[in-house]
GROMACS .gro file of C-alpha atoms in nm:
model
  125
    1MET     CA    1  -0.039   2.299  -4.323
    2ARG     CA    2  -0.169   2.438  -3.993
    3LEU     CA    3  -0.516   2.315  -4.083
    4PHE     CA    4  -0.377   1.965  -4.138
    5PHE     CA    5  -0.214   1.959  -3.792
    6ALA     CA    6  -0.528   2.101  -3.633
    7ILE     CA    7  -0.739   1.824  -3.785
    8ILE     CA    8  -0.491   1.557  -3.669
    9LEU     CA    9  -0.487   1.703  -3.317
   10ILE     CA   10  -0.869   1.709  -3.297
   11ALA     CA   11  -0.890   1.351  -3.424
   12LEU     CA   12  -0.638   1.225  -3.168
   13ASN     CA   13  -0.810   1.404  -2.880
   14SER     CA   14  -1.151   1.266  -2.971
   15ALA     CA   15  -1.036   0.906  -3.031
   16PRO     CA   16  -1.066   0.794  -2.666
   17GLY     CA   17  -1.431   0.900  -2.670
   18PHE     CA   18  -1.511   0.647  -2.942
   19CYS     CA   19  -1.395   0.357  -2.722
   20GLN     CA   20  -1.602   0.452  -2.420
   21GLU     CA   21  -1.895   0.217  -2.386
   22ALA     CA   22  -2.127   0.096  -2.118
   23GLU     CA   23  -2.058  -0.252  -1.984
   24PHE     CA   24  -2.318  -0.486  -1.833
   25ALA     CA   25  -2.206  -0.696  -1.533
   26LEU     CA   26  -2.408  -0.928  -1.309
   27LYS     CA   27  -2.317  -1.129  -1.002
   28GLU     CA   28  -2.559  -1.392  -1.130
   29SER     CA   29  -2.706  -1.414  -1.478
   30VAL     CA   30  -2.912  -1.727  -1.401
   31TYR     CA   31  -3.139  -1.766  -1.100
   32LYS     CA   32  -3.288  -2.102  -1.005
   33PHE     CA   33  -3.600  -2.093  -0.787
   34PRO     CA   34  -3.667  -2.379  -0.546
   35LYS     CA   35  -3.926  -2.638  -0.647
   36THR     CA   36  -4.264  -2.462  -0.653
   37ARG     CA   37  -4.633  -2.551  -0.674
   38GLU     CA   38  -4.829  -2.441  -0.981
   39GLY     CA   39  -5.016  -2.113  -0.932
   40VAL     CA   40  -4.746  -1.930  -0.733
   41LEU     CA   41  -4.613  -1.594  -0.853
   42LEU     CA   42  -4.234  -1.603  -0.833
   43GLU     CA   43  -4.020  -1.291  -0.813
   44HIS     CA   44  -3.647  -1.227  -0.827
   45THR     CA   45  -3.433  -0.914  -0.849
   46PHE     CA   46  -3.114  -0.914  -1.054
   47VAL     CA   47  -2.857  -0.647  -0.967
   48VAL     CA   48  -2.671  -0.507  -1.267
   49THR     CA   49  -2.355  -0.298  -1.247
   50ASN     CA   50  -2.225  -0.067  -1.516
   51THR     CA   51  -1.852  -0.142  -1.529
   52GLY     CA   52  -1.802   0.072  -1.839
   53LYS     CA   53  -1.719   0.438  -1.891
   54SER     CA   54  -2.053   0.557  -2.033
   55PRO     CA   55  -2.405   0.544  -1.888
   56LEU     CA   56  -2.574   0.207  -1.939
   57ILE     CA   57  -2.918   0.219  -2.095
   58ILE     CA   58  -3.149  -0.084  -2.086
   59SER     CA   59  -3.425   0.021  -2.322
   60SER     CA   60  -3.647  -0.287  -2.356
   61TYR     CA   61  -3.677  -0.661  -2.303
   62GLU     CA   62  -3.801  -0.961  -2.495
   63VAL     CA   63  -3.924  -1.292  -2.356
   64ALA     CA   64  -4.106  -1.580  -2.524
   65CYS     CA   65  -4.391  -1.611  -2.274
   66PRO     CA   66  -4.627  -1.341  -2.142
   67CYS     CA   67  -4.616  -1.522  -1.807
   68THR     CA   68  -4.282  -1.348  -1.745
   69LYS     CA   69  -4.278  -0.976  -1.666
   70VAL     CA   70  -3.975  -0.750  -1.623
   71GLN     CA   71  -3.929  -0.411  -1.459
   72LEU     CA   72  -3.630  -0.229  -1.605
   73PRO     CA   73  -3.441   0.065  -1.453
   74GLN     CA   74  -3.613   0.392  -1.547
   75ARG     CA   75  -3.289   0.590  -1.576
   76PRO     CA   76  -2.947   0.523  -1.728
   77ILE     CA   77  -2.705   0.349  -1.494
   78GLU     CA   78  -2.400   0.568  -1.443
   79PRO     CA   79  -2.049   0.415  -1.461
   80GLY     CA   80  -1.967   0.226  -1.141
   81LYS     CA   81  -2.330   0.231  -1.021
   82THR     CA   82  -2.584  -0.049  -0.984
   83ALA     CA   83  -2.956  -0.086  -1.057
   84GLU     CA   84  -3.222  -0.353  -1.020
   85ILE     CA   85  -3.403  -0.559  -1.281
   86LYS     CA   86  -3.712  -0.718  -1.126
   87VAL     CA   87  -3.847  -1.034  -1.285
   88SER     CA   88  -4.177  -1.204  -1.203
   89PHE     CA   89  -4.295  -1.541  -1.333
   90ASP     CA   90  -4.655  -1.660  -1.303
   91THR     CA   91  -4.654  -2.039  -1.271
   92GLU     CA   92  -5.030  -2.073  -1.332
   93GLY     CA   93  -5.072  -2.323  -1.617
   94LYS     CA   94  -4.697  -2.390  -1.628
   95THR     CA   95  -4.576  -2.727  -1.501
   96TYR     CA   96  -4.256  -2.926  -1.471
   97TYR     CA   97  -3.923  -2.777  -1.577
   98GLN     CA   98  -3.949  -2.410  -1.680
   99ASP     CA   99  -3.659  -2.214  -1.827
  100ARG     CA  100  -3.708  -1.849  -1.929
  101VAL     CA  101  -3.444  -1.641  -2.106
  102ILE     CA  102  -3.494  -1.265  -2.099
  103TYR     CA  103  -3.318  -1.066  -2.369
  104LEU     CA  104  -3.234  -0.706  -2.276
  105SER     CA  105  -3.176  -0.437  -2.539
  106THR     CA  106  -2.883  -0.225  -2.423
  107ASN     CA  107  -2.624   0.024  -2.544
  108THR     CA  108  -2.335  -0.216  -2.473
  109LYS     CA  109  -2.100  -0.342  -2.741
  110ARG     CA  110  -2.309  -0.661  -2.780
  111LYS     CA  111  -2.639  -0.463  -2.793
  112THR     CA  112  -2.825  -0.755  -2.632
  113GLU     CA  113  -2.763  -0.899  -2.287
  114LYS     CA  114  -2.952  -1.186  -2.126
  115ILE     CA  115  -3.069  -1.302  -1.787
  116ARG     CA  116  -3.240  -1.631  -1.710
  117ILE     CA  117  -3.470  -1.791  -1.455
  118LYS     CA  118  -3.532  -2.162  -1.399
  119VAL     CA  119  -3.779  -2.352  -1.183
  120PHE     CA  120  -3.942  -2.692  -1.146
  121VAL     CA  121  -4.318  -2.642  -1.107
  122GLU     CA  122  -4.519  -2.922  -0.946
  123PRO     CA  123  -4.867  -2.960  -1.098
  124LYS     CA  124  -5.172  -2.892  -0.885
  125PRO     CA  125  -5.315  -3.213  -0.736
   0.00000   0.00000   0.00000
């Protein structure tokens, strides 16, 4: 009987730990660059905050075009702290309306978070 109560007590004490997750929060999830000429390298930094109770890990990213590069935080983001995600977009060979979605692999409840950049690129004369 004591063993039963010990197991119940351990289970109840460890239950809050199962609900603790990292949470991904951004002031802006979409950034729109001003109209730009083809051939310009555009850069923007997104600031992400971990509003959860566990360290936030952003392990990788996926984007459809190799013209878009991303620099992820090298270390986990502690609860309540912020970090930068730097995005660069090479407009060479890209014209008119461009819309890039960047999928981030994380340890949040959703597992995948996204950020986005948009720009209108004027062709070279």
